[in-house]
Each structure stands twice: as structure tokens, then as C-alpha cells.
């Protein structure tokens, strides 16, 4: 019996009101007004597909280590570096985990899910994480439809949330959109082509094959998950496949946006949070073909960490600052001043030798006196101890901390001024000067609890390299 043991979601805190996008572009594209409703999730300047994926994995990470980690994305920051490897070490997974990148299609999330299910059937748990930071040209329809999100799924032989009853896959080179390797944005064909020749031709036949394999009638499906920018497409497919319309699930367009390869799993997280035991869930992944899965909601999931979709949705902060969004995503050429003209090259030698400290946030704890310190060092920092070579690993990433002091600096360069940083005091001891993130004006104070979050520290634009480290975020806002 293979199934889903846990599922976790990460949504960036900032949600851009679509009306702000429409108001800024209506002078040129008046037809966008019909898409002005709701808001879309957007990454901050220090977030990307990797950082979101790390947070999603951290939310479901169990005591035991999975045998494999599958990172699915078509917006991963590196083309020739293992994105999954960065996610693994930052999420606290051991180096013997098999880390793989899955990309090239918006169904890469469900494709990775299918491969992980087969892996688990032969032994060992697996984590599938799908994460997307979806960019589009300013003023285009895609800018309004897209959303940024990450979802992580723990696949196990002891499912607690849902059992996998059957799955089918079909690869079809149906081009509804594409992005060449030397281009920054997707090129999309017209909607009718995608709907009539893609969704309505490919998906129903795959559903029929799945249901026949599982010996289940279409009318028995309780929840139908069809990721698409429009709910009307899902309803049309359901009608053609014989699925009840009341089984069609919310596509989350008004609250999040279409998050690409992460969207099927994101919708699944929302469904499993509310589903009742015994319900049958049909999950679709679409993109140059189709993946389909039939799941049965488990009888009990009391011992399994629940989906965090509702809490992630609730922590959102609506923004109407369209220019900030354009700036953070380098969609405009902006004068950033002399202070931004620093060479931020990262020597790979230094990064490799300190990878557990920088990405894993591993410090030290003295075996003799219990003093905690960062970074880990040969000598205990406690002046009353001073023991040599008595440091064991100490995980700062999951440690409780509070703000001891902080400042908002208007002179230090940051893509989102002011630069907020301060001294963080950890519960078991140890202090560290750290950047603060996801903080609004007047939101932080001395003594406030904070949570550690993996973020972009700086970007070497000359060489195309991102440097990551940990930042402190207000607990109430970090999810």
C-alpha cells in the first residue's frame, strides 16, 4: 500500500492585487480588466523556487530520512547545478539521499510524483517537492494568471492521508506554450487551441483509462482536481468524462494564481485538508501529455501532520505596489545606486567547505558545558569552559529565537529598503546578527519571536550565481 503520508505547502507572504496590475497597464491593454479580480502570490526579492521548496519540505520533514528527493520545477534558478541538492541540504536531509531535478513540462510535479510512487513501492520513503516562481512579460495576460507556490509530498508505504489506487501516464507533444532555453518568458498559443485540442482531447481519454484500471465509475469520483488557469476548463473535462460537476475542485485562481508544476499538488493539499475518509480523489497533471492518479482518502490521519494550505493562505499580505513587484523580479531596468555596485562573487571552494554551516545552518554545542555557538569552532565559546574539540552539531534552523535588538537601515543597499537586521537570541543559547525578512513597517519589536527561513542572501548578476543563507521572520507571519 503506497500513498501520501504528509503534504505541506508554502506560499509567499506577499499577494499582489490583480487590480494594481490592470490599473498600471490598462492604458495599453484595456482587455485585461476582465482579469482584475482577486490576487496572485508573488515571491519577495529574496525568494525563488529553491527557497520556497525548502520551506515546503521543512513543513513535512519527518524524523526518518527519505531515500529520495524529487525537485520539480520549470523555474529553478540553476540550469547546470542540482537544484534538488540545495533543497536537500537546506531542509536538513542527509547527503546519501538521492536528489533529482525534474523539469521540462508543467506536469513535472505529477511526473515526479509517479516516479516516486514506483520508487517507494520497492522500498524507502520519498519526498516530491514542486516549486515555481512564474514570471511573465509586464502587461500580459499571464502576469495576471500566474502565481508562485511550492508543495511537498511525502510518499510512503504507510500512507496516513491518502492511498494511491491507480495511476496512468501519457506523453503527447502538444504545444500550448513553450519557452526556449535562451528566453526568459513563455510563448503561449491561443486559449481555444489549448482547451479544444489539448484539455478536451487528451485528458478525458486518460481518465477513462485510469478508471478502467481501477474498476471505478466516473460518477463515483468525489473530488476532481484539474489544474488549469480557468475553472471552466475543468468543468468541461468533467462533463466529457462523466464526472459530477459538484466534484470539480476550486482551481485557486482568485487566491493564488496558476502555479505551474506545483499547482496539481497545491490543489491536492487544499482538498486533503477538507476531504472526508473514504472519498475518491482524481488528480490530473497536464503538460505535453497527461498524468492521472486515483487516490482514496485514508480512514484516519490523526497522527500525520495536516496540510498547511489554509494557514499559508491566511498569512498573506495584500500589496498594491506593482512597481515593487517589477523591481524585485528584474522586469524593469532600475537605477540602484553606487552602493549596489559590489562584486558579490561566491568562491565555490568556500561554499563547499562550509556548506553545512551556510545551507544547513549547523552550529556547535559543547558536550561538556552545553554552550551553543555559531559558527561551530574547535574551542568552546563559554569563557568558563574553553573545552577543545568538544563541539557536536547543533541545528539552528529549527531552533526557537527572539529579537534582542534590530535596526532599519536606509543606507545599506537592499532590493527592498530599508535593510532590516539585528541580533537574534536563540532559546538554547547563542546570539547571531541576522537579516530580517517578510517584515512590514512597525511589525517587529524587541522580544518578538522569530523563525529561521532559508532565503537568498545576495545575487552575483555578473556570473549568474545566487548565494543563500538563513534569515529571521516574524513567527506569526512565517507560517
PDB file of C-alpha atoms in Angstrom, residues 69 102 170 226 324:
ATOM      1  CA  UNK A  69      14.049  13.791  -3.047  1.00  0.00           C
ATOM      2  CA  UNK A 102      12.561  17.005 -12.847  1.00  0.00           C
ATOM      3  CA  UNK A 170       0.569   9.708 -21.453  1.00  0.00           C
ATOM      4  CA  UNK A 226      -7.825  19.560 -12.785  1.00  0.00           C
ATOM      5  CA  UNK A 324       7.964  46.887  -6.359  1.00  0.00           C
TER       6      UNK A 324
END
